[in-house]
Amino acid sequence: MTQQIAVIGGDARYLELIRQLQVLPELTIHLIGFDKLEQGFTGLHQTDFDDLDQGQLDAIILPITGTDQEGYVETVFSDKTIQLTEDWFSGLKDTSIVFTGISNSYLDAAAGRSNVELIPLLDRDDVAIYNSIPTAEGTIMKAIEHTDYTIHSSRVIVVGFGRVGTTVANKFAALGAKVSVCAKSIMDLARITELGHTAIPFHELHEHTGECDLLINTVPDRVVTKNEIQHLPPHGIIFDLASKPGGTDFDYAEHRGIKAILAKSLPGVVAPKTAGKILADVIKQFLIKRGENQ
């Protein structure tokens, strides 16, 4: 049985995602929000949102950003406004799957009330770990762009030792940086030491920022505060990789004259093809399994 899929909005990485999905058999793909795209996709259906019959859809793929709190979807390749109202969600089949990069309270509630499965892809360990590679490479790119000294021998502090922080720390260390990693748990601090980095307990972070060239935050909570920023040397730079609004007191950094950069969506910026394939590989697993069960 042919599955009906709608890709609603998305950025450059979604072009590769769409190409990857095209190889699946018995799949009809509707593209919404791609009307300004110069390159076309042979065999796919460019559809206006108002003409889309959501009651026939087996899966919906939303942008990495999902929706805002009013249901509006970001469309990079279209000037048209698309809003996924709660009424729109209620018209979906109970068996529909909604894929998004990240979710929010609006999207959670709309999907929950409509009894459809919502899958935030960036919450998955496999996606997050794969995505940490282009994120780390993008951070290295920005570090080279915004400094007048080498990464080699630079003093780098990575805040957070999760899926992104681990990869970032290892990649900078591989380039010869002197890497310290700030974490909370005793287990993480032990692992950081085992990997050859300097382990910093969270409550001691402010004691170490005085000797830091690059401060890289990966924690989506306000952890880089005035207490930490005030000790940074004048040439110090903060790269915040956490989801918007980040975990840095950007106002105080500006007051102190410290360059602080919210480096969001790096996989989509530095490696959209790789990032799109990562997303597509996971979505294809769901669609193949669904097709086998039909």
Coordinates of C-alpha atoms in Angstrom, one line a residue:
M1 CA 0.0 0.0 0.0
T2 CA 1.3 3.4 -1.0
Q3 CA 2.1 5.8 1.9
Q4 CA 1.3 9.4 1.7
I5 CA 4.0 11.7 3.1
A6 CA 4.0 15.5 3.4
V7 CA 7.2 17.6 3.8
I8 CA 6.0 20.9 5.1
G9 CA 8.7 23.6 5.1
G10 CA 12.4 23.0 5.9
D11 CA 15.8 24.3 5.2
A12 CA 18.8 23.2 2.9
R13 CA 19.2 19.9 4.7
Y14 CA 15.7 18.9 3.7
L15 CA 16.7 18.9 0.1
E16 CA 18.9 15.9 0.8
L17 CA 16.3 14.4 3.1
I18 CA 13.8 14.5 0.2
R19 CA 16.2 12.9 -2.2
Q20 CA 16.9 10.1 0.3
L21 CA 13.1 9.5 0.7
Q22 CA 12.6 9.3 -3.0
V23 CA 14.3 5.9 -3.2
L24 CA 11.7 4.2 -1.0
P25 CA 9.1 2.3 -3.0
E26 CA 5.3 2.9 -2.7
L27 CA 5.7 6.4 -1.3
T28 CA 3.9 9.5 -2.5
I29 CA 5.7 12.7 -1.4
H30 CA 3.9 16.0 -1.2
L31 CA 6.1 19.1 -0.9
I32 CA 4.6 22.2 0.8
G33 CA 6.6 25.4 1.1
F34 CA 9.1 24.7 -1.6
D35 CA 7.6 26.9 -4.4
K36 CA 10.7 29.2 -4.6
L37 CA 13.1 26.3 -5.0
E38 CA 15.0 26.6 -8.3
Q39 CA 15.7 22.9 -8.6
G40 CA 12.7 20.6 -8.9
F41 CA 12.1 17.0 -7.8
T42 CA 11.0 14.7 -10.5
G43 CA 7.9 12.6 -9.6
L44 CA 7.0 14.6 -6.5
H45 CA 3.9 16.7 -5.9
Q46 CA 4.4 20.4 -5.3
T47 CA 1.3 21.2 -3.3
D48 CA -0.3 24.3 -1.9
F49 CA -1.0 23.9 1.8
D50 CA -4.7 24.7 1.4
D51 CA -4.9 21.9 -1.2
L52 CA -3.4 19.3 1.1
D53 CA -5.8 16.6 2.3
Q54 CA -4.3 15.9 5.8
G55 CA -6.8 13.1 6.3
Q56 CA -4.9 11.0 3.8
L57 CA -1.5 11.5 5.2
D58 CA 0.5 8.7 6.8
A59 CA 3.4 10.9 7.9
I60 CA 4.1 14.6 8.1
I61 CA 7.7 16.0 8.3
L62 CA 8.0 19.4 9.8
P63 CA 11.1 21.6 9.8
I64 CA 13.8 21.2 12.4
T65 CA 12.3 24.1 14.3
G66 CA 8.9 22.5 14.3
T67 CA 6.3 25.3 14.8
D68 CA 6.1 28.4 16.9
Q69 CA 3.6 28.7 19.7
E70 CA 0.9 29.6 17.3
G71 CA 1.5 26.8 14.9
Y72 CA 3.3 28.7 12.2
V73 CA 6.0 26.8 10.2
E74 CA 9.3 28.2 9.0
T75 CA 9.5 28.1 5.2
V76 CA 12.9 28.9 3.8
F77 CA 11.9 28.2 0.2
S78 CA 8.6 30.0 0.2
D79 CA 7.1 33.3 1.1
K80 CA 3.7 31.8 1.8
T81 CA 2.5 31.6 5.4
I82 CA 1.7 28.2 6.7
Q83 CA -0.1 27.6 10.0
L84 CA -0.8 24.2 11.5
T85 CA -3.8 25.0 13.7
E86 CA -5.3 22.6 16.2
D87 CA -8.2 22.0 13.8
W88 CA -5.7 21.0 11.2
F89 CA -4.1 18.5 13.5
S90 CA -7.5 17.1 14.4
G91 CA -8.1 16.3 10.8
L92 CA -5.1 13.8 10.7
K93 CA -5.6 10.1 10.9
D94 CA -5.0 8.5 14.3
T95 CA -2.3 6.4 12.7
S96 CA -0.4 9.4 11.3
I97 CA 3.2 10.1 12.5
V98 CA 4.5 13.7 12.8
F99 CA 8.2 14.2 12.6
T100 CA 9.8 17.4 13.8
G101 CA 13.3 18.4 14.8
I102 CA 12.3 19.9 18.1
S103 CA 9.0 20.3 19.8
N104 CA 7.3 22.8 22.1
S105 CA 4.2 23.0 24.3
Y106 CA 2.0 24.0 21.3
L107 CA 3.1 21.1 19.2
D108 CA 3.0 18.6 22.0
A109 CA -0.6 19.7 22.9
A110 CA -1.8 19.7 19.3
A111 CA -0.4 16.3 18.6
G112 CA -1.6 14.9 21.9
R113 CA -5.2 16.1 21.5
S114 CA -5.3 14.7 18.0
N115 CA -3.9 11.3 19.2
V116 CA -1.1 11.3 16.6
E117 CA 2.5 10.1 17.3
L118 CA 4.9 13.0 17.5
I119 CA 8.6 12.2 17.1
P120 CA 11.2 15.0 17.9
L121 CA 14.1 13.8 15.9
L122 CA 16.8 15.8 17.7
D123 CA 15.8 14.2 21.0
R124 CA 16.9 10.8 19.7
D125 CA 20.4 9.7 20.7
D126 CA 21.3 8.4 17.3
V127 CA 20.4 11.7 15.5
A128 CA 22.0 13.8 18.2
I129 CA 25.3 11.9 18.2
Y130 CA 25.5 11.9 14.4
N131 CA 24.6 15.6 14.4
S132 CA 27.3 16.3 16.9
I133 CA 30.0 15.7 14.2
P134 CA 29.0 18.6 11.9
T135 CA 28.2 20.7 15.0
A136 CA 31.8 20.2 16.2
E137 CA 33.2 20.9 12.7
G138 CA 31.1 24.0 12.5
T139 CA 32.4 25.2 15.8
I140 CA 36.0 24.7 14.7
M141 CA 35.2 26.7 11.5
K142 CA 33.8 29.6 13.6
A143 CA 36.7 29.5 16.0
I144 CA 39.1 29.8 13.1
E145 CA 37.0 32.6 11.6
H146 CA 36.8 34.7 14.8
T147 CA 40.3 34.3 16.2
D148 CA 43.8 35.5 15.2
Y149 CA 45.5 32.6 16.9
T150 CA 45.7 28.8 16.3
I151 CA 43.4 26.3 17.9
H152 CA 46.5 24.3 18.6
S153 CA 47.6 25.2 22.2
S154 CA 44.5 27.3 22.7
R155 CA 42.8 26.9 26.1
V156 CA 39.3 25.6 25.5
I157 CA 36.6 25.0 28.1
V158 CA 33.5 23.0 26.9
V159 CA 30.5 23.4 29.2
G160 CA 28.5 20.2 29.3
F161 CA 29.5 16.6 28.5
G162 CA 26.4 15.3 26.7
R163 CA 26.2 14.1 23.2
V164 CA 27.4 17.4 21.6
G165 CA 29.9 18.3 24.4
T166 CA 31.7 15.0 24.2
T167 CA 32.3 15.3 20.4
V168 CA 33.3 19.0 20.6
A169 CA 35.8 18.3 23.3
N170 CA 37.4 15.4 21.4
K171 CA 37.6 17.3 18.1
F172 CA 39.3 20.3 19.6
A173 CA 41.7 18.1 21.5
A174 CA 42.6 16.3 18.3
L175 CA 43.7 19.7 16.9
G176 CA 46.0 20.2 19.8
A177 CA 43.9 22.4 22.0
K178 CA 44.2 22.2 25.8
V179 CA 40.7 21.1 26.6
S180 CA 38.8 21.3 29.9
V181 CA 35.3 20.1 30.2
C182 CA 32.7 21.2 32.8
A183 CA 30.2 18.7 34.0
K184 CA 28.0 17.9 37.0
S185 CA 28.1 14.1 37.6
I186 CA 31.0 12.3 39.2
M187 CA 30.8 9.7 36.5
D188 CA 31.2 12.3 33.8
L189 CA 34.1 14.0 35.5
A190 CA 35.8 10.6 35.8
R191 CA 35.2 9.9 32.1
I192 CA 36.5 13.4 31.1
T193 CA 39.7 12.7 33.0
E194 CA 40.0 9.3 31.4
L195 CA 39.8 10.9 28.0
G196 CA 42.8 13.1 28.8
H197 CA 40.8 16.4 29.3
T198 CA 40.8 18.5 32.5
A199 CA 37.6 17.9 34.5
I200 CA 35.9 20.9 36.0
P201 CA 32.9 20.5 38.4
F202 CA 30.1 22.9 37.5
H203 CA 30.3 24.9 40.7
E204 CA 34.0 25.6 40.0
L205 CA 33.6 26.9 36.4
H206 CA 34.1 30.6 37.3
E207 CA 37.4 29.7 38.9
H208 CA 38.8 28.5 35.5
T209 CA 37.4 31.0 33.0
G210 CA 40.3 33.4 33.7
E211 CA 42.5 31.1 31.7
C212 CA 40.3 30.4 28.8
D213 CA 40.5 31.5 25.2
L214 CA 37.4 29.7 23.9
L215 CA 34.4 29.0 26.1
I216 CA 32.0 26.6 24.3
N217 CA 28.6 26.1 25.9
T218 CA 26.4 23.1 25.0
V219 CA 23.9 23.3 27.9
P220 CA 20.4 24.6 27.1
D221 CA 20.2 26.4 30.4
R222 CA 21.6 29.7 31.8
V223 CA 25.0 28.4 32.9
V224 CA 27.4 30.9 31.5
T225 CA 26.5 33.8 33.8
K226 CA 28.1 37.1 34.9
N227 CA 30.1 35.1 37.4
E228 CA 31.8 33.1 34.7
I229 CA 32.0 35.9 32.1
Q230 CA 33.6 38.5 34.3
H231 CA 36.8 36.4 34.6
L232 CA 37.3 35.8 30.9
P233 CA 40.3 37.5 29.4
P234 CA 39.5 40.4 26.9
H235 CA 40.3 38.2 23.9
G236 CA 38.1 35.4 25.1
I237 CA 35.2 34.3 22.9
I238 CA 32.1 32.4 23.8
F239 CA 30.4 30.0 21.4
D240 CA 27.0 28.9 22.5
L241 CA 25.8 25.8 20.8
A242 CA 22.6 25.3 22.9
S243 CA 19.2 25.7 21.3
K244 CA 17.8 29.3 21.3
P245 CA 18.1 31.4 23.4
G246 CA 21.2 29.6 24.5
G247 CA 22.8 29.3 28.0
T248 CA 24.8 32.5 28.0
D249 CA 24.2 35.9 29.5
F250 CA 24.7 37.7 26.2
D251 CA 23.8 41.1 27.6
Y252 CA 26.6 41.0 30.2
A253 CA 29.1 39.6 27.7
E254 CA 28.3 42.6 25.4
H255 CA 28.7 44.9 28.5
R256 CA 32.1 43.5 29.2
G257 CA 33.1 43.6 25.5
I258 CA 33.4 39.8 25.2
K259 CA 32.4 38.4 21.8
A260 CA 29.6 35.9 22.4
I261 CA 28.1 34.0 19.4
L262 CA 24.9 32.0 19.4
A263 CA 25.9 29.4 16.9
K264 CA 22.6 27.7 16.2
S265 CA 21.8 25.0 13.6
L266 CA 25.4 24.4 12.6
P267 CA 24.7 21.0 10.9
G268 CA 22.4 22.7 8.5
V269 CA 24.9 25.5 7.9
V270 CA 28.2 23.7 7.4
A271 CA 27.0 20.2 6.2
P272 CA 23.3 20.3 5.0
K273 CA 23.8 17.2 2.9
T274 CA 25.2 15.1 5.7
A275 CA 22.6 16.5 8.2
G276 CA 19.8 15.8 5.8
K277 CA 20.9 12.2 5.3
I278 CA 21.1 11.7 9.1
L279 CA 17.4 12.8 9.4
A280 CA 16.4 10.7 6.4
D281 CA 18.0 7.5 7.7
V282 CA 15.9 7.7 10.8
I283 CA 12.7 8.6 9.1
K284 CA 13.2 5.8 6.5
Q285 CA 13.4 3.3 9.3
F286 CA 10.0 4.4 10.6
L287 CA 8.4 4.4 7.2
I288 CA 9.8 1.0 6.2
K289 CA 8.5 -0.5 9.4
R290 CA 5.2 1.1 8.9
G291 CA 5.0 -0.2 5.4
E292 CA 5.8 -3.8 6.5
N293 CA 3.0 -3.6 9.1
Q294 CA 0.3 -2.4 6.7

